[in-house]
Short mmCIF file of C-alpha atoms and ligand atoms in Angstrom, two decimals:
data_model
loop_
_atom_site.label_atom_id
_atom_site.label_comp_id
_atom_site.label_asym_id
_atom_site.label_seq_id
_atom_site.Cartn_x
_atom_site.Cartn_y
_atom_site.Cartn_z
CA MET A 91 -30.85 -0.65 -21.13
CA LEU A 92 -28.49 -1.43 -18.21
CA ILE A 93 -26.79 1.93 -18.64
CA GLU A 94 -30.12 3.77 -18.39
CA THR A 95 -31.05 1.79 -15.27
CA LEU A 96 -27.69 2.64 -13.67
CA LYS A 97 -28.16 6.34 -14.42
CA GLU A 98 -31.55 6.25 -12.75
CA ILE A 99 -30.21 4.49 -9.65
CA VAL A 100 -27.42 6.99 -8.97
CA GLY A 101 -29.14 10.16 -10.19
CA PRO A 102 -27.77 12.95 -12.40
CA ASN A 103 -24.65 13.66 -10.28
CA GLY A 104 -23.75 10.03 -9.90
CA TRP A 105 -22.44 8.98 -13.30
CA THR A 106 -20.31 10.02 -16.25
CA VAL A 107 -19.66 8.75 -19.75
CA ASP A 108 -17.63 11.80 -20.74
CA ALA A 109 -14.24 10.79 -22.18
CA ALA A 110 -12.33 13.60 -20.47
CA ASP A 111 -13.92 12.91 -17.07
CA LEU A 112 -13.25 9.20 -17.42
CA GLU A 113 -9.65 9.59 -18.54
CA PRO A 114 -7.88 9.59 -15.12
CA HIS A 115 -10.01 6.65 -13.99
CA LEU A 116 -9.08 4.37 -16.87
CA THR A 117 -5.43 4.04 -16.02
CA GLU A 118 -3.46 3.80 -12.80
CA TRP A 119 -1.06 6.40 -11.56
CA ARG A 120 1.95 5.04 -13.48
CA ASN A 121 0.05 4.63 -16.76
CA VAL A 122 1.21 1.05 -17.10
CA VAL A 123 -2.25 -0.41 -17.70
CA ARG A 124 -5.15 1.17 -19.58
CA GLY A 125 -8.78 0.06 -19.67
CA ALA A 126 -12.18 1.18 -20.96
CA THR A 127 -15.70 1.39 -19.55
CA PRO A 128 -19.19 2.17 -20.84
CA ILE A 129 -19.93 4.22 -17.69
CA MET A 130 -18.49 5.24 -14.34
CA VAL A 131 -21.12 5.29 -11.60
CA LYS A 132 -20.59 7.11 -8.33
CA PRO A 133 -23.23 5.90 -5.89
CA ALA A 134 -23.78 8.05 -2.79
CA THR A 135 -25.18 5.41 -0.43
CA THR A 136 -24.91 1.72 0.38
CA ASP A 137 -28.44 1.23 -0.99
CA GLU A 138 -27.37 2.72 -4.30
CA VAL A 139 -24.30 0.44 -4.44
CA SER A 140 -26.59 -2.51 -3.75
CA ALA A 141 -29.02 -1.48 -6.52
CA VAL A 142 -26.13 -1.00 -8.99
CA VAL A 143 -24.77 -4.47 -8.19
CA ARG A 144 -28.22 -6.07 -8.52
CA ALA A 145 -28.73 -4.42 -11.93
CA CYS A 146 -25.28 -5.45 -13.18
CA ALA A 147 -25.71 -9.00 -11.84
CA ALA A 148 -29.06 -9.32 -13.63
CA ALA A 149 -27.45 -8.17 -16.87
CA GLY A 150 -24.35 -10.36 -16.34
CA VAL A 151 -22.06 -7.32 -16.48
CA ALA A 152 -18.90 -7.09 -14.38
CA ILE A 153 -18.12 -4.28 -11.92
CA VAL A 154 -14.73 -2.82 -11.02
CA PRO A 155 -14.69 -1.01 -7.66
CA GLN A 156 -12.41 2.02 -7.55
CA GLY A 157 -11.31 4.02 -4.52
CA GLY A 158 -8.66 6.74 -4.80
CA ASN A 159 -6.95 4.83 -7.65
CA THR A 160 -3.54 5.07 -6.00
CA GLY A 161 -3.07 1.29 -6.06
CA MET A 162 0.20 -0.09 -7.38
CA CYS A 163 -1.00 -3.11 -9.35
CA ALA A 164 -3.83 -1.85 -11.55
CA GLY A 165 -6.58 -3.55 -9.56
CA ALA A 166 -8.95 -0.58 -9.85
CA VAL A 167 -8.72 -0.24 -13.64
CA PRO A 168 -11.33 -1.92 -15.88
CA ASP A 169 -10.11 -4.29 -18.58
CA PRO A 170 -9.83 -3.06 -22.20
CA SER A 171 -13.07 -4.75 -23.37
CA GLY A 172 -15.08 -1.60 -22.66
CA GLU A 173 -17.78 -3.74 -21.02
CA GLN A 174 -16.97 -3.51 -17.33
CA VAL A 175 -18.84 -0.92 -15.24
CA LEU A 176 -16.56 1.24 -13.12
CA LEU A 177 -17.95 1.87 -9.62
CA ASN A 178 -16.18 4.77 -7.99
CA LEU A 179 -16.69 5.24 -4.23
CA SER A 180 -15.70 8.91 -3.99
CA ARG A 181 -19.21 10.19 -3.19
CA MET A 182 -19.44 7.89 -0.18
CA ASN A 183 -17.20 10.14 1.86
CA ARG A 184 -18.91 10.67 5.24
CA ILE A 185 -17.40 10.02 8.62
CA ARG A 186 -20.39 8.26 10.16
CA SER A 187 -19.36 8.46 13.82
CA VAL A 188 -16.34 8.93 16.07
CA ASP A 189 -16.47 7.52 19.58
CA ALA A 190 -13.49 8.68 21.64
CA ALA A 191 -14.52 6.62 24.67
CA ASP A 192 -14.85 3.46 22.56
CA PHE A 193 -11.63 4.30 20.65
CA SER A 194 -13.46 3.65 17.38
CA LEU A 195 -14.50 5.44 14.22
CA VAL A 196 -17.03 4.44 11.57
CA ALA A 197 -16.79 5.84 8.05
CA ASP A 198 -18.07 5.40 4.53
CA ALA A 199 -15.61 3.39 2.45
CA GLY A 200 -14.96 6.34 0.13
CA CYS A 201 -13.56 8.58 2.91
CA VAL A 202 -10.05 9.74 2.12
CA LEU A 203 -7.54 8.29 4.61
CA ALA A 204 -6.25 11.74 5.69
CA ASN A 205 -9.82 12.70 6.67
CA LEU A 206 -10.01 9.71 9.03
CA GLN A 207 -6.70 10.72 10.58
CA ARG A 208 -8.02 14.28 11.09
CA ALA A 209 -11.35 13.14 12.54
CA ALA A 210 -9.46 11.04 15.09
CA GLU A 211 -7.15 13.95 15.97
CA GLU A 212 -10.15 16.20 16.61
CA VAL A 213 -11.14 13.98 19.55
CA ASP A 214 -7.53 13.59 20.75
CA ARG A 215 -7.14 10.12 19.27
CA LEU A 216 -4.83 8.58 16.69
CA PHE A 217 -5.70 6.58 13.59
CA PRO A 218 -2.21 5.27 12.80
CA LEU A 219 -2.52 4.06 9.20
CA SER A 220 -0.21 6.35 7.23
CA LEU A 221 1.22 6.16 3.72
CA GLY A 222 2.43 8.38 0.90
CA GLY A 223 -0.92 8.35 -0.90
CA GLU A 224 -2.95 9.25 2.22
CA GLY A 225 -4.31 12.50 0.77
CA THR A 226 -5.97 10.56 -2.08
CA CYS A 227 -6.43 6.90 -1.18
CA GLN A 228 -9.67 5.86 0.49
CA ILE A 229 -10.21 3.74 3.56
CA GLY A 230 -12.19 1.22 1.47
CA GLY A 231 -9.20 0.91 -0.88
CA ASN A 232 -6.90 0.55 2.12
CA LEU A 233 -8.99 -2.37 3.37
CA ALA A 234 -9.29 -3.89 -0.09
CA THR A 235 -5.48 -3.94 -0.42
CA ASP A 236 -4.70 -4.46 3.28
CA ALA A 237 -2.41 -1.44 3.01
CA GLY A 238 0.73 -1.25 5.16
CA GLY A 239 2.58 2.06 5.20
CA ILE A 240 5.06 3.53 7.63
CA ASN A 241 3.60 2.66 11.05
CA VAL A 242 3.18 -1.09 10.71
CA ILE A 243 6.10 -1.87 12.96
CA ARG A 244 4.07 -0.59 15.91
CA TYR A 245 0.40 -0.73 14.88
CA GLY A 246 0.21 -3.50 12.28
CA THR A 247 -1.29 -3.40 8.77
CA THR A 248 -4.82 -2.23 7.93
CA ARG A 249 -6.11 -5.69 8.84
CA ASP A 250 -5.01 -5.15 12.45
CA LEU A 251 -6.86 -1.84 12.61
CA VAL A 252 -10.29 -2.98 11.42
CA LEU A 253 -13.16 -3.71 13.80
CA GLY A 254 -16.01 -4.03 11.34
CA VAL A 255 -16.93 -4.03 7.65
CA GLU A 256 -20.09 -3.35 5.67
CA ALA A 257 -19.99 -4.72 2.13
CA VAL A 258 -22.31 -5.28 -0.81
CA LEU A 259 -22.17 -8.86 -2.02
CA ALA A 260 -22.19 -10.08 -5.62
CA ASP A 261 -25.97 -10.57 -5.57
CA GLY A 262 -26.60 -7.10 -4.13
CA ARG A 263 -27.28 -8.18 -0.54
CA VAL A 264 -25.62 -6.12 2.18
CA TYR A 265 -23.33 -7.87 4.65
CA ASP A 266 -23.62 -5.72 7.77
CA GLY A 267 -20.60 -6.50 9.92
CA LEU A 268 -20.11 -2.90 10.99
CA ARG A 269 -19.63 -3.65 14.68
CA THR A 270 -17.01 -2.01 16.90
CA LEU A 271 -16.59 -5.00 19.21
CA ARG A 272 -13.08 -5.92 20.33
CA LYS A 273 -14.12 -9.48 20.96
CA ASP A 274 -16.59 -11.49 18.90
CA THR A 275 -16.23 -15.20 18.38
CA ALA A 276 -19.83 -15.83 17.36
CA GLY A 277 -19.07 -17.71 14.16
CA TYR A 278 -16.51 -17.10 11.42
CA ASP A 279 -14.76 -13.74 11.29
CA LEU A 280 -16.34 -12.78 7.96
CA LYS A 281 -14.99 -9.23 7.80
CA GLN A 282 -11.52 -10.68 7.24
CA LEU A 283 -12.65 -12.07 3.89
CA PHE A 284 -13.04 -8.60 2.46
CA ILE A 285 -9.74 -7.24 3.77
CA GLY A 286 -7.09 -7.75 1.09
CA SER A 287 -9.63 -9.12 -1.41
CA GLU A 288 -9.07 -6.26 -3.90
CA GLY A 289 -12.73 -5.91 -4.81
CA THR A 290 -13.11 -9.54 -5.90
CA LEU A 291 -15.39 -10.75 -3.07
CA GLY A 292 -17.55 -7.72 -2.25
CA ILE A 293 -17.75 -3.95 -2.47
CA ILE A 294 -16.80 -2.43 0.85
CA THR A 295 -19.20 0.40 1.68
CA GLY A 296 -18.52 1.06 5.37
CA VAL A 297 -15.65 0.54 7.76
CA ALA A 298 -15.25 0.57 11.57
CA VAL A 299 -11.67 1.11 12.70
CA LYS A 300 -9.69 1.18 15.95
CA LEU A 301 -8.37 4.43 17.36
CA PHE A 302 -5.46 4.80 19.75
CA PRO A 303 -4.49 7.36 22.39
CA ALA A 304 -2.93 10.48 20.85
CA GLN A 305 0.76 9.71 20.88
CA GLU A 306 3.61 11.28 22.81
CA ALA A 307 5.71 13.78 20.88
CA SER A 308 7.68 11.93 18.23
CA ARG A 309 11.07 12.71 16.73
CA THR A 310 12.60 11.95 13.37
CA ALA A 311 16.17 10.82 12.72
CA MET A 312 18.06 9.86 9.59
CA LEU A 313 21.10 7.61 9.74
CA ALA A 314 23.68 6.99 7.05
CA ILE A 315 24.90 3.39 6.86
CA ASP A 316 27.52 1.52 4.83
CA ASP A 317 25.44 -1.42 3.74
CA ALA A 318 21.80 -2.34 3.77
CA GLU A 319 22.33 -5.45 5.87
CA LYS A 320 23.39 -3.19 8.74
CA ALA A 321 19.87 -1.77 8.84
CA VAL A 322 18.55 -5.00 10.32
CA GLU A 323 21.29 -5.07 12.96
CA LEU A 324 20.62 -1.41 13.70
CA LEU A 325 16.94 -2.11 14.18
CA GLY A 326 17.78 -4.84 16.70
CA VAL A 327 20.11 -2.56 18.65
CA LEU A 328 17.70 0.40 18.65
CA ARG A 329 14.80 -1.78 19.66
CA GLY A 330 16.90 -2.76 22.63
CA SER A 331 17.37 0.86 23.71
CA LEU A 332 14.15 2.49 22.48
CA ASP A 333 11.84 -0.49 22.87
CA ASP A 334 8.53 0.04 21.11
CA ALA A 335 9.03 3.82 20.91
CA ILE A 336 10.12 3.07 17.33
CA GLN A 337 7.12 3.79 15.14
CA SER A 338 8.69 3.75 11.68
CA PHE A 339 11.95 2.29 10.44
CA GLU A 340 12.46 2.85 6.73
CA LEU A 341 15.41 1.88 4.56
CA ILE A 342 16.36 4.10 1.63
CA GLY A 343 18.98 3.15 -0.94
CA MET A 344 21.29 5.82 -2.32
CA THR A 345 19.90 5.39 -5.85
CA ALA A 346 16.38 6.08 -4.56
CA LEU A 347 17.50 9.16 -2.64
CA ASP A 348 19.55 10.43 -5.59
CA LEU A 349 16.44 10.27 -7.76
CA VAL A 350 14.55 12.36 -5.21
CA LEU A 351 17.37 14.90 -4.94
CA GLU A 352 17.50 15.18 -8.72
CA HIS A 353 13.79 15.29 -9.57
CA ILE A 354 11.91 16.66 -6.55
CA PRO A 355 12.30 20.40 -5.91
CA ASP A 356 13.51 21.75 -2.56
CA THR A 357 15.08 18.53 -1.33
CA ARG A 358 18.60 18.25 0.04
CA LEU A 359 20.80 15.59 1.55
CA PRO A 360 21.07 16.26 5.30
CA PHE A 361 24.66 14.90 5.43
CA GLU A 362 27.92 16.39 4.20
CA SER A 363 28.76 13.35 2.11
CA ALA A 364 26.65 10.65 0.53
CA ALA A 365 26.33 7.10 1.88
CA PRO A 366 25.18 3.94 0.10
CA TRP A 367 22.14 3.48 2.37
CA TYR A 368 20.04 5.46 4.82
CA VAL A 369 17.55 4.68 7.55
CA LEU A 370 14.74 7.08 8.37
CA LEU A 371 13.16 6.50 11.73
CA GLU A 372 10.37 8.02 13.79
CA ALA A 373 10.32 7.40 17.51
CA THR A 374 7.93 8.60 20.19
CA THR A 375 10.65 9.45 22.66
CA GLY A 376 9.02 12.60 24.10
CA GLU A 377 10.85 15.90 24.51
CA GLY A 378 14.01 14.74 26.35
CA ASP A 379 17.31 13.48 24.92
CA ARG A 380 16.35 9.78 24.84
CA LEU A 381 16.80 9.58 21.07
CA GLU A 382 20.24 11.26 21.20
CA ARG A 383 21.28 8.81 23.94
CA ALA A 384 20.15 5.86 21.82
CA LEU A 385 21.85 7.06 18.63
CA LEU A 386 25.21 8.08 20.08
CA PRO A 387 26.49 4.52 20.69
CA VAL A 388 25.44 3.30 17.24
CA VAL A 389 27.44 6.08 15.60
CA ASN A 390 30.39 5.66 17.99
CA SER A 391 30.52 1.93 17.35
CA GLY A 392 30.50 2.48 13.57
CA LEU A 393 27.20 0.67 13.05
CA ALA A 394 25.96 3.93 11.54
CA ARG A 395 28.28 6.33 9.75
CA ASP A 396 26.43 9.40 10.82
CA ALA A 397 23.04 10.50 12.15
CA VAL A 398 20.92 13.64 12.08
CA ILE A 399 17.93 14.36 14.28
CA ALA A 400 15.29 16.78 13.05
CA LYS A 401 15.23 19.83 15.34
CA ASN A 402 11.65 20.82 14.59
CA ASP A 403 8.55 19.86 12.59
CA ARG A 404 9.86 21.65 9.52
CA GLU A 405 13.03 19.55 9.44
CA SER A 406 11.09 16.39 10.18
CA ASP A 407 8.61 17.12 7.36
CA ALA A 408 11.53 17.73 4.97
CA LEU A 409 13.01 14.30 5.75
CA TRP A 410 9.68 12.53 5.38
CA ARG A 411 8.91 14.43 2.19
CA MET A 412 12.03 12.91 0.64
CA ARG A 413 10.92 9.44 1.68
CA HIS A 414 7.39 9.88 0.36
CA SER A 415 8.62 11.31 -2.95
CA ILE A 416 10.60 8.24 -3.98
CA SER A 417 7.78 6.70 -6.06
CA GLU A 418 7.17 10.02 -7.82
CA ALA A 419 10.90 10.46 -8.53
CA GLU A 420 11.24 6.86 -9.74
CA LYS A 421 8.37 7.43 -12.16
CA LYS A 422 10.36 10.23 -13.81
CA ILE A 423 12.97 7.80 -15.06
CA GLY A 424 10.56 5.28 -16.53
CA GLN A 425 8.52 2.28 -15.59
CA GLY A 426 10.65 0.43 -13.09
CA VAL A 427 9.89 -3.24 -12.47
CA LYS A 428 8.28 -3.04 -9.05
CA HIS A 429 8.57 -5.78 -6.45
CA ASP A 430 6.75 -5.27 -3.18
CA ILE A 431 8.21 -8.26 -1.39
CA SER A 432 8.47 -9.45 2.17
CA VAL A 433 10.73 -11.98 3.84
CA PRO A 434 11.04 -12.94 7.51
CA ILE A 435 12.99 -10.08 9.12
CA GLY A 436 15.75 -12.52 10.05
CA ARG A 437 16.22 -13.34 6.34
CA MET A 438 16.29 -9.73 5.13
CA ARG A 439 20.07 -9.65 5.29
CA ASP A 440 20.23 -12.80 3.06
CA PHE A 441 17.70 -11.34 0.67
CA LEU A 442 19.75 -8.18 0.23
CA THR A 443 23.13 -9.87 -0.24
CA MET A 444 21.87 -12.67 -2.46
CA GLY A 445 19.66 -10.30 -4.47
CA ASP A 446 22.57 -7.95 -5.12
CA ALA A 447 24.86 -10.77 -6.19
CA ARG A 448 22.31 -12.39 -8.51
CA LEU A 449 21.29 -9.10 -10.10
CA ALA A 450 24.92 -8.16 -10.74
CA GLU A 451 25.58 -11.53 -12.32
CA GLN A 452 22.39 -12.08 -14.32
CA ILE A 453 21.04 -8.58 -15.09
CA PRO A 454 24.16 -6.40 -15.02
CA GLU A 455 22.42 -3.59 -16.91
CA ALA A 456 19.84 -3.13 -14.10
CA THR A 457 19.73 -0.23 -11.64
CA LEU A 458 18.33 -1.15 -8.25
CA VAL A 459 16.02 1.39 -6.60
CA ALA A 460 15.47 -0.27 -3.25
CA PHE A 461 13.67 1.22 -0.28
CA GLY A 462 10.89 0.37 2.08
CA HIS A 463 9.63 -0.78 5.37
CA VAL A 464 12.60 -2.82 6.45
CA GLY A 465 11.32 -2.97 10.01
CA ASP A 466 8.42 -5.09 8.70
CA GLY A 467 10.59 -7.28 6.46
CA ASN A 468 9.03 -5.46 3.47
CA LEU A 469 11.18 -4.00 0.72
CA HIS A 470 10.27 -2.19 -2.48
CA TYR A 471 12.94 -3.90 -4.53
CA ASN A 472 12.38 -1.91 -7.71
CA VAL A 473 14.58 -2.45 -10.72
CA VAL A 474 15.00 0.05 -13.52
CA LEU A 475 16.18 -1.17 -16.93
CA PRO A 476 17.97 0.94 -19.55
CA LYS A 477 15.74 3.07 -21.77
CA SER A 478 17.44 1.53 -24.82
CA LEU A 479 15.61 -1.76 -24.17
CA LEU A 480 12.39 -1.82 -26.19
CA GLY A 481 9.56 -4.07 -27.36
CA ASP A 482 9.90 -7.82 -26.83
CA ASP A 483 13.44 -7.46 -25.46
CA LEU A 484 12.15 -5.21 -22.71
CA VAL A 485 9.25 -7.54 -21.89
CA ALA A 486 11.60 -10.54 -21.69
CA ARG A 487 14.10 -8.70 -19.54
CA ARG A 488 11.40 -7.42 -17.16
CA LYS A 489 10.23 -10.99 -16.73
CA ALA A 490 13.75 -12.20 -16.09
CA VAL A 491 14.19 -9.60 -13.37
CA SER A 492 10.95 -10.53 -11.63
CA ARG A 493 11.71 -14.23 -11.85
CA LEU A 494 15.08 -13.66 -10.23
CA VAL A 495 13.49 -11.66 -7.40
CA TYR A 496 10.53 -13.99 -6.82
CA ASP A 497 12.67 -17.14 -6.91
CA LEU A 498 14.77 -15.65 -4.15
CA VAL A 499 11.67 -14.62 -2.19
CA ALA A 500 10.37 -18.19 -2.48
CA GLU A 501 13.71 -19.63 -1.31
CA LEU A 502 13.54 -17.43 1.76
CA ASN A 503 9.89 -18.22 2.57
CA GLY A 504 8.71 -14.72 1.72
CA SER A 505 5.76 -13.25 -0.15
CA ILE A 506 5.58 -11.71 -3.62
CA SER A 507 3.30 -9.01 -2.24
CA ALA A 508 3.72 -7.49 1.18
CA GLU A 509 1.30 -4.57 1.01
CA HIS A 510 0.26 -3.57 -2.52
CA GLY A 511 -1.72 -6.66 -3.46
CA ILE A 512 -1.89 -8.61 -6.71
CA GLY A 513 -4.29 -6.76 -9.05
CA VAL A 514 -3.47 -7.67 -12.64
CA LEU A 515 0.22 -6.96 -12.61
CA LYS A 516 1.13 -9.83 -10.28
CA ARG A 517 -1.70 -12.22 -11.08
CA ASP A 518 0.31 -14.62 -13.23
CA TRP A 519 3.16 -14.57 -10.74
CA LEU A 520 0.76 -15.43 -7.91
CA HIS A 521 -0.32 -18.51 -9.82
CA GLU A 522 3.30 -19.60 -10.09
CA TYR A 523 4.43 -18.91 -6.57
CA LYS A 524 1.40 -19.50 -4.36
CA ASP A 525 0.93 -22.93 -2.89
CA PRO A 526 -1.64 -24.89 -5.00
CA VAL A 527 -3.75 -25.70 -1.96
CA GLU A 528 -3.93 -22.02 -1.02
CA LEU A 529 -4.84 -21.11 -4.60
CA ASP A 530 -7.53 -23.75 -4.57
CA LEU A 531 -8.98 -22.37 -1.33
CA MET A 532 -8.97 -18.90 -2.84
CA ARG A 533 -10.87 -20.13 -5.90
CA THR A 534 -13.37 -21.93 -3.66
CA LEU A 535 -14.05 -18.70 -1.79
CA LYS A 536 -14.34 -16.69 -4.98
CA THR A 537 -16.84 -19.14 -6.46
CA ALA A 538 -18.87 -19.25 -3.25
CA LEU A 539 -19.11 -15.48 -2.89
CA ASP A 540 -19.22 -14.49 -6.55
CA PRO A 541 -20.42 -17.51 -8.56
CA HIS A 542 -20.95 -15.54 -11.79
CA SER A 543 -17.67 -13.61 -11.51
CA ILE A 544 -19.28 -10.18 -11.46
CA LEU A 545 -16.84 -8.57 -9.03
CA ASN A 546 -13.53 -7.36 -10.46
CA PRO A 547 -12.96 -10.42 -12.68
CA GLY A 548 -9.42 -10.96 -13.92
CA LYS A 549 -7.90 -9.49 -10.76
CA VAL A 550 -5.98 -11.53 -8.17
CA ILE A 551 -7.08 -14.99 -9.39
P1 FAD B 601 -7.61 1.85 -5.43
O1 FAD B 601 -6.30 2.03 -6.07
O2 FAD B 601 -8.73 2.64 -5.97
O3 FAD B 601 -8.01 0.31 -5.47
C1 FAD B 601 -7.12 -0.68 -5.06
C2 FAD B 601 -7.83 -2.05 -5.10
O4 FAD B 601 -8.89 -2.08 -4.15
C3 FAD B 601 -8.50 -2.34 -6.44
O5 FAD B 601 -8.46 -3.72 -6.67
C4 FAD B 601 -9.94 -1.90 -6.24
O6 FAD B 601 -10.84 -2.61 -7.08
C5 FAD B 601 -10.16 -2.24 -4.78
N1 FAD B 601 -11.08 -1.34 -4.09
C6 FAD B 601 -10.97 0.00 -3.90
N2 FAD B 601 -11.98 0.44 -3.14
C7 FAD B 601 -12.76 -0.63 -2.86
C8 FAD B 601 -13.96 -0.81 -2.11
N3 FAD B 601 -14.57 0.19 -1.50
N4 FAD B 601 -14.47 -2.06 -2.04
C9 FAD B 601 -13.86 -3.10 -2.64
N5 FAD B 601 -12.74 -2.99 -3.36
C10 FAD B 601 -12.19 -1.76 -3.46
N6 FAD B 601 0.47 1.18 -0.19
C11 FAD B 601 0.89 0.63 0.97
O7 FAD B 601 0.39 -0.43 1.37
N7 FAD B 601 1.89 1.22 1.69
C12 FAD B 601 2.49 2.37 1.32
O8 FAD B 601 3.39 2.85 1.98
C13 FAD B 601 2.02 2.99 0.11
N8 FAD B 601 2.55 4.15 -0.30
C14 FAD B 601 2.10 4.71 -1.45
C15 FAD B 601 2.67 5.91 -1.86
C16 FAD B 601 2.23 6.52 -3.04
C17 FAD B 601 2.85 7.82 -3.45
C18 FAD B 601 1.21 5.91 -3.81
C19 FAD B 601 0.71 6.54 -5.07
C20 FAD B 601 0.67 4.71 -3.41
C21 FAD B 601 1.09 4.09 -2.24
N9 FAD B 601 0.57 2.88 -1.80
C22 FAD B 601 1.01 2.33 -0.63
C23 FAD B 601 -0.41 2.16 -2.62
C24 FAD B 601 -1.88 2.60 -2.40
O9 FAD B 601 -1.96 3.89 -1.89
C25 FAD B 601 -2.60 1.63 -1.47
O10 FAD B 601 -2.67 0.36 -2.08
C26 FAD B 601 -4.04 2.07 -1.10
O11 FAD B 601 -4.51 1.22 -0.07
C27 FAD B 601 -5.01 2.03 -2.26
O12 FAD B 601 -6.18 2.74 -1.92
P2 FAD B 601 -7.10 3.38 -3.05
O13 FAD B 601 -8.32 3.94 -2.38
O14 FAD B 601 -6.34 4.31 -3.88
O15 FAD B 601 -7.51 2.07 -3.85
C1 2HG B 602 6.02 3.30 -0.46
O1 2HG B 602 6.38 2.64 0.51
C2 2HG B 602 4.96 2.75 -1.36
O2 2HG B 602 6.46 4.44 -0.67
C3 2HG B 602 5.32 2.80 -2.84
O3 2HG B 602 4.54 1.49 -0.95
C4 2HG B 602 6.37 1.84 -3.27
O4 2HG B 602 6.60 2.92 -5.39
C5 2HG B 602 6.79 1.90 -4.74
O5 2HG B 602 7.32 0.91 -5.22
ZN1 ZN B 603 5.44 0.80 0.85
#
């Protein structure tokens, strides 16, 4: 009965129950978690989303919102019961308006991130959110996970870029907070509730975001360094000389780069010899030699072993392609144990040295594939275990690795998730490492907004 009602609400092009069509939507991109659903609905409007939620709420059936399904912790995958309705936002893909004078853009939640970037460019503006999955992930998914990416150091995370949100609540009502105001203290800032909530508090249907002036020409440089701790020192020095021209500052471990060189076609190391660590940076230094002048002293002083500056867009794209291919390359060697952690930038050095020492002592068989947004204190501290480990041994060892990493994160006042969110994969860890008062507040909010647990149950909390 519910299924027939849902089909009617979304019309003939708005649903599927076909096993082959459903297949890519029932697992996440690493195939770590697999679920099932009686139907995937693809509403085309906010009214349709609202009607779907009302029908599901009346039937007591849970809904899993899904954007581009590029998420890293299986939050967009239904559970294996086969009872949860999958609500895919891909048909809600309109840019609703772009206002260059207001430096704002309003879009449906299902708009692919790259399309927002393009729409901004067309009016000589910049939408700075940028990440490897930008050709597939959706702005609604970006809000739901509070995505970070490579430009956080200058522009902040998704949360900092949002002006307004429209969302369908658990009872089907529409919260219309789609304003583009820069200042609004009339009551609680409700839009913030939905940012980072991973589909557990509402279904985001519309988004108003900030735009920025089109940026000055930017340049890309890669530096080879002897140890990861030097990256933090390097960032301090370069911030001194380049100020906030630094837009991205990414750390890449040799193991991560080696995987890319081995598994991703047409990639090559831009240095004559390999180094243990690399930094990839993007800086809006214009056309002059400001970047060269900033990098020369760091190489001369030995802080960096060597540096290359991309001479043109082609060289710059090649360097960034290597960075953005790390996840893909890592996938080729198996299911690494992913840790998307953050620590205060001043403690990053401690995290790296202590992490290395503890891993070597306690999990000597592990290979560390570390990379990430070191300028934001956020590292992807991924650990790959030998393929010979299987079954319960593998499960136990994976847990031991994560415990080691999260204990260290807790000691250093960090977070077990910097930008990917919790989903299902980190849910049990969140319960262990989050302060009980914070967890209690989260549960209070969940119960207030979704008393019958209709929205993405089993995720986050
Ligand atoms: P999905 O994966 O579909 O969903 C993610 C979560 O949001 C789920 O819980 C889902 O239920 C919920 N959700 C989705 N849409 C809505 C909606 N409209 N309303 C309510 N809830 C919703 N992430 C980063 O932060 N930084 C990176 O640098 C980065 N790089 C990546 C590189 C690659 C190659 C890949 C594959 C992923 C990367 N990611 C990165 C992770 C991922 O792209 C982000 O988490 C992204 O924000 C997810 O968007 P999505 O539309 O794919 O969401
Ligand atoms: C990135 O920074 C993404 O490339 C993916 O956040 C991280 O695969 C990962 O662990
Ligand atoms: Zn990342």
